[in-house]
XYZ file of C-alpha atoms in Angstrom:
435
model
C 126.862 87.638 56.193
C 127.843 86.952 59.765
C 131.433 85.425 60.290
C 131.078 81.571 60.828
C 134.190 80.340 62.870
C 135.406 76.926 63.462
C 136.703 76.638 67.272
C 137.785 74.044 69.785
C 135.982 74.044 73.244
C 138.810 74.166 75.778
C 136.917 74.118 79.218
C 133.666 74.563 81.003
C 132.857 77.954 82.450
C 131.804 78.482 86.009
C 128.057 78.959 84.841
C 128.067 75.862 82.734
C 128.979 76.950 79.247
C 131.555 75.422 76.861
C 134.369 78.044 76.331
C 136.424 78.490 73.126
C 138.824 81.182 72.219
C 139.215 82.886 68.842
C 142.344 85.103 68.614
C 141.993 87.088 71.933
C 138.201 86.670 72.042
C 136.530 84.308 74.693
C 133.302 82.609 73.336
C 130.693 80.885 75.598
C 128.881 78.179 73.843
C 125.869 76.235 75.079
C 125.304 72.636 74.104
C 128.983 72.073 73.882
C 131.483 69.882 75.692
C 135.158 70.541 76.275
C 137.176 68.838 73.450
C 134.570 69.276 70.711
C 135.222 71.284 67.641
C 132.169 73.403 66.719
C 131.117 75.942 64.083
C 129.600 79.121 65.813
C 128.649 82.674 64.803
C 130.102 84.871 67.492
C 127.548 87.002 69.243
C 127.498 90.633 69.126
C 127.805 90.813 73.052
C 130.907 89.381 74.303
C 129.367 87.979 77.435
C 126.224 86.466 75.591
C 126.391 82.654 74.941
C 125.932 81.394 71.530
C 124.792 77.892 70.101
C 126.766 75.761 67.822
C 125.695 75.830 64.104
C 127.103 72.606 63.608
C 129.256 70.094 65.730
C 132.328 69.034 63.734
C 133.854 66.677 66.291
C 131.756 65.199 69.026
C 132.865 64.276 72.472
C 132.684 60.703 73.772
C 130.567 62.125 76.515
C 127.990 63.585 74.403
C 124.456 61.850 74.771
C 120.975 62.432 73.074
C 118.879 64.986 75.358
C 115.756 63.384 76.682
C 113.731 66.480 76.774
C 112.331 67.684 73.419
C 112.584 71.387 74.677
C 116.399 71.033 75.366
C 118.448 74.171 74.269
C 115.176 76.231 73.941
C 114.032 76.457 77.457
C 116.373 77.914 80.061
C 116.058 74.839 82.357
C 118.363 71.892 82.494
C 121.312 72.833 80.141
C 123.610 69.699 80.771
C 121.265 67.055 79.254
C 123.703 66.611 76.386
C 126.369 65.467 78.760
C 126.705 61.810 80.171
C 125.800 61.957 83.804
C 129.172 60.586 84.946
C 130.761 63.501 83.242
C 128.541 66.041 84.650
C 129.801 64.955 88.049
C 133.403 65.227 86.901
C 132.764 68.927 85.944
C 130.993 69.641 89.327
C 134.004 68.250 91.200
C 136.249 70.175 89.175
C 134.402 73.370 89.914
C 134.588 72.878 93.595
C 138.238 72.028 93.414
C 138.717 75.220 91.470
C 137.092 77.332 94.061
C 138.494 75.550 97.372
C 142.117 74.387 96.241
C 143.658 77.777 97.022
C 142.064 77.789 100.492
C 143.176 73.973 101.117
C 146.754 74.928 99.976
C 147.022 77.679 102.491
C 145.024 76.248 105.499
C 144.736 72.489 104.956
C 141.690 70.233 104.304
C 140.547 67.796 101.790
C 137.705 67.346 99.225
C 135.531 64.145 99.162
C 134.140 62.549 96.002
C 130.862 63.920 95.037
C 127.718 62.108 96.295
C 125.832 61.289 93.008
C 122.062 61.736 92.599
C 119.839 58.613 93.331
C 117.361 60.008 90.861
C 118.506 62.044 87.818
C 114.950 62.659 86.440
C 111.875 63.756 88.407
C 113.792 64.890 91.457
C 112.526 68.302 92.101
C 109.797 68.959 94.644
C 109.115 72.571 93.342
C 108.888 74.064 89.821
C 107.964 77.572 88.912
C 106.237 77.911 85.446
C 105.278 81.258 83.734
C 102.260 82.150 81.632
C 102.759 83.848 78.207
C 101.591 84.252 74.627
C 101.691 81.125 72.463
C 100.355 79.664 69.284
C 97.001 78.866 70.850
C 96.925 82.323 72.758
C 98.096 80.967 75.998
C 101.441 79.175 76.790
C 102.471 77.792 80.091
C 106.155 76.597 80.877
C 109.606 77.847 81.437
C 111.321 80.957 80.011
C 113.070 80.887 76.632
C 116.816 80.603 77.400
C 118.125 84.160 77.732
C 114.782 85.734 77.476
C 112.531 87.313 80.172
C 109.449 87.985 77.899
C 109.008 84.700 76.014
C 107.794 81.348 77.276
C 108.400 77.737 75.968
C 105.036 76.147 76.056
C 105.522 72.798 77.885
C 103.453 69.564 77.963
C 105.896 68.024 80.561
C 108.947 68.710 82.490
C 111.106 65.772 83.263
C 112.426 67.445 86.517
C 109.220 67.152 88.343
C 106.864 64.318 89.185
C 104.529 62.872 86.469
C 101.541 63.962 88.537
C 102.813 67.615 88.355
C 103.036 67.271 84.639
C 99.161 66.267 84.691
C 98.397 69.479 86.722
C 100.445 71.600 84.271
C 98.577 70.417 81.196
C 95.086 70.562 82.893
C 95.439 74.009 84.340
C 96.691 75.274 80.791
C 93.887 73.609 78.891
C 91.386 75.075 81.376
C 92.524 78.680 81.134
C 92.664 78.496 77.318
C 89.196 77.208 77.381
C 88.168 80.143 79.638
C 90.216 82.518 77.371
C 92.110 84.100 80.240
C 94.844 86.419 79.228
C 98.665 85.917 80.136
C 100.581 88.771 81.620
C 102.919 90.713 79.249
C 106.198 91.340 80.952
C 107.015 94.375 78.639
C 103.461 95.998 78.655
C 103.019 94.970 82.386
C 99.269 94.072 81.697
C 97.352 90.890 81.616
C 96.088 88.520 84.252
C 97.917 85.070 84.549
C 101.438 85.236 85.747
C 102.847 82.164 87.387
C 101.996 78.461 88.238
C 104.086 76.937 91.160
C 103.758 73.192 91.770
C 105.144 71.674 94.851
C 105.135 68.041 95.576
C 106.192 65.799 98.515
C 107.752 62.482 97.838
C 107.119 60.384 100.845
C 103.612 61.913 101.663
C 102.873 62.085 97.949
C 100.926 65.359 98.223
C 100.666 68.084 95.657
C 100.252 71.895 95.906
C 99.414 74.168 92.965
C 99.764 77.925 93.525
C 98.364 80.162 90.777
C 99.622 83.775 90.800
C 97.795 86.379 89.014
C 97.272 90.177 88.832
C 94.268 91.831 90.430
C 92.659 92.378 87.053
C 90.368 89.446 87.104
C 88.794 86.625 89.033
C 90.125 83.045 89.225
C 87.261 80.358 88.843
C 88.671 78.287 91.698
C 85.708 76.126 92.411
C 85.526 74.919 88.881
C 89.124 74.461 88.569
C 89.465 72.471 91.889
C 86.974 69.883 90.507
C 89.492 69.381 87.430
C 92.875 69.037 88.955
C 94.046 66.594 91.587
C 95.689 68.741 94.261
C 95.685 68.458 97.997
C 96.259 72.316 98.191
C 94.906 74.679 95.426
C 95.986 78.285 96.165
C 95.091 81.693 94.382
C 97.687 84.475 95.004
C 97.721 88.084 93.648
C 100.451 90.452 92.814
C 100.695 93.707 90.824
C 104.439 93.974 91.226
C 106.307 94.400 88.041
C 109.150 92.341 89.479
C 109.223 88.933 87.732
C 108.996 87.067 90.936
C 106.685 84.072 91.678
C 105.250 85.497 94.920
C 102.011 87.190 95.873
C 99.376 87.937 98.588
C 97.224 84.730 99.033
C 93.787 85.255 98.000
C 91.948 82.095 98.214
C 92.769 78.408 99.250
C 90.881 75.336 98.532
C 92.163 72.166 100.472
C 95.015 72.477 102.858
C 97.166 75.557 103.254
C 100.397 73.358 103.307
C 101.598 69.953 102.268
C 103.981 67.602 104.249
C 107.230 65.852 103.656
C 109.463 63.592 105.496
C 113.095 63.708 106.028
C 115.025 61.247 108.185
C 111.785 60.267 109.917
C 110.713 63.808 110.808
C 107.670 65.449 109.198
C 107.716 68.963 107.844
C 104.859 71.229 106.653
C 105.540 73.237 103.418
C 103.672 76.386 102.977
C 103.359 78.174 99.610
C 106.301 80.769 100.223
C 108.467 78.912 102.668
C 111.900 77.488 101.589
C 112.420 73.840 101.482
C 115.247 71.817 99.872
C 114.127 71.289 96.411
C 115.601 67.691 96.154
C 114.461 65.758 99.237
C 116.039 62.534 98.189
C 119.630 64.062 98.153
C 118.800 66.324 101.219
C 118.380 63.168 103.343
C 121.828 62.094 102.333
C 123.129 65.542 103.267
C 121.614 65.755 106.722
C 122.436 62.079 107.575
C 125.960 62.936 106.774
C 125.772 66.196 109.077
C 124.183 64.131 111.871
C 126.943 61.608 111.671
C 129.795 64.193 111.647
C 128.501 66.461 114.421
C 129.240 65.428 117.946
C 126.768 67.643 119.785
C 126.908 69.974 122.814
C 125.145 72.409 124.799
C 123.985 75.129 122.400
C 123.688 75.173 118.531
C 122.656 77.943 116.308
C 120.797 77.242 112.962
C 121.239 80.302 110.785
C 118.814 81.052 107.891
C 116.679 78.334 109.445
C 113.763 78.391 107.211
C 111.079 75.896 108.400
C 113.524 74.493 110.881
C 114.798 71.411 109.199
C 118.354 71.318 110.167
C 117.498 72.387 113.816
C 114.762 69.783 114.231
C 116.995 66.934 112.724
C 119.800 67.913 114.956
C 117.927 68.602 118.164
C 118.858 65.405 119.730
C 122.496 66.218 119.709
C 122.150 69.409 121.813
C 120.666 70.623 124.987
C 119.132 73.707 123.091
C 119.022 75.008 119.493
C 118.112 78.587 118.379
C 117.043 79.101 114.726
C 117.296 82.450 113.138
C 115.075 83.363 110.028
C 113.948 86.554 108.444
C 110.670 85.357 106.925
C 107.726 85.049 109.418
C 105.819 82.581 107.463
C 108.913 80.305 107.915
C 109.041 80.883 111.659
C 105.451 79.781 112.128
C 105.961 76.646 110.084
C 109.132 75.843 112.087
C 107.294 76.112 115.374
C 104.560 73.829 113.933
C 107.145 71.527 112.638
C 108.945 71.325 116.118
C 105.528 70.600 117.871
C 104.528 67.845 115.297
C 107.837 66.022 115.711
C 107.870 66.456 119.602
C 110.959 68.573 119.680
C 110.964 70.853 122.852
C 114.582 72.192 123.060
C 114.345 74.456 120.023
C 113.179 78.203 119.607
C 113.141 80.365 116.518
C 113.868 84.089 116.418
C 112.572 86.383 113.493
C 115.090 88.805 112.308
C 118.409 89.116 110.275
C 121.066 86.772 111.104
C 123.809 89.744 111.372
C 121.637 91.511 113.827
C 120.987 88.540 116.037
C 124.558 87.340 116.113
C 125.936 90.664 117.185
C 123.483 90.590 120.163
C 123.994 87.013 121.104
C 126.236 86.913 124.334
C 126.246 82.867 124.926
C 128.548 80.369 124.029
C 127.582 78.264 120.911
C 129.226 74.972 120.534
C 128.023 74.508 116.777
C 126.754 76.842 114.320
C 124.842 75.472 111.273
C 124.630 77.883 108.130
C 122.582 77.388 105.136
C 122.227 80.888 103.410
C 120.539 82.089 100.259
C 122.604 81.904 96.947
C 124.274 85.418 97.747
C 125.937 83.943 100.914
C 126.436 85.623 104.071
C 126.633 89.250 104.967
C 130.156 90.070 105.830
C 128.939 91.396 109.239
C 127.503 87.913 109.758
C 130.686 86.139 108.938
C 132.529 88.370 111.354
C 129.948 87.540 114.037
C 130.268 83.906 113.502
C 133.948 84.180 113.915
C 133.724 86.151 117.141
C 131.375 83.848 118.699
C 134.271 81.346 118.320
C 132.132 78.044 118.025
C 134.110 74.697 118.114
C 132.407 73.620 114.808
C 130.917 75.531 111.772
C 128.667 73.467 109.530
C 128.043 75.393 106.185
C 125.791 74.168 103.523
C 125.374 76.158 100.387
C 123.865 75.908 96.790
C 126.337 78.479 95.581
C 129.797 77.297 96.281
C 131.381 80.409 94.948
C 129.894 82.759 97.739
C 130.483 79.905 100.233
C 134.160 79.816 99.385
C 134.400 83.587 99.820
C 132.888 83.297 103.415
C 135.059 80.316 104.322
C 138.267 81.959 103.208
C 137.612 84.554 105.914
C 136.855 81.932 108.551
C 140.004 80.006 107.775
C 142.071 83.176 107.887
C 140.556 83.670 111.371
C 141.920 80.230 112.738
C 139.389 77.581 111.511
C 140.590 74.540 109.506
C 138.461 72.590 106.965
C 137.663 69.206 108.340
C 135.847 68.112 105.359
C 134.417 69.328 101.908
C 131.654 67.339 100.591
C 129.847 68.165 97.291
C 126.511 66.550 96.714
C 124.593 66.473 93.471
C 121.119 68.083 94.032
C 120.616 69.199 90.544
C 121.370 66.699 87.747
C 121.608 68.000 84.138
C 122.362 71.492 85.467
C 125.757 73.250 86.290
C 124.520 73.719 89.764
C 125.779 71.797 92.916
C 125.151 71.583 96.533
C 128.339 71.737 98.844
C 128.881 70.969 102.572
C 131.941 72.404 104.455
C 132.684 71.352 107.914
C 135.039 73.510 109.783
C 136.637 73.123 113.359
C 138.398 75.509 115.458
């Protein structure tokens, strides 16, 4: 019989698990809150999280999760924690990362900006097809598994209209007896459903990604679901990534969203902030804090959101982006917003910066989760801008990069965490640095 341990949860890990220690062993525990006493069976692998068999002493911060799939699907893992306490944990995480930098170089951390909506706030959800009790399942992956799918009827992170599309597509494909993709055998037809929505324009895009082993009945499907853009994409890659080559489009090839009075086109595979309500607060803060100047650089510019919103503050802005589809969308967005002082360059940020020979007054940075390439960090430092505005959904890699910038002579003007992702351990963070 496996050993049943009674342990006290002492703190929250960086990746959002309660942590307890038994003798010298560290045990990560999902669905646990610091201060609670729980019974657990320690997992075979030390880094693998476990789940409480029983909660003996509950925290005052524990609430009943809203979602019936909580602790099964790998989605929002903090539903059992009161929202106010979630914010506290996120602030503590930011302080843990940045306090050593502040102690050495100065600066301050502002109170986290809480989310206006804590449910149905995401404008993009990626669902997977898999085998289920009724042959076909459609939902999110089982927590800790790549080959099992939780069959969802709704997801409280997306709009209700997207829930309806999720259910209708699943029932339609079940009636057609289409086969889901098997991630172990690498065979089957249906792989992913990506639903994108806009909040102010109230538009919906449904992108179904399959292998090339069958034909999707697009015309029949388009009569069943209410989507402004219905897309069929194909991929035969074994990588478990929701991307493919577009095969067919019914309706528009993009949807539109508004941020701070500007209109932006969102294509199937372009990046756009997943919480547009909180994104407006972020960009409003940046627009207020940045003075402006002659030239600004917008690194990892995506569809041009930051550059277009900040264009009125500078004589010219240059956006750098590696994805060609995003460059095309960025130019379209500049045109429909009547922005004429911005240009976009396709390529890697580090390559562009090493060749750039002009003076940049401000550099905006919003990189992928991995953060900046070290060559890019050094190139930014060598360009010596007056101000650096660094946004990140991964404060750990952000702190790593900012430590180098501070060591090179920059000081932190402000650190502003913003909650983009309620009920998850993730937090968006803005850092403003001045020379």
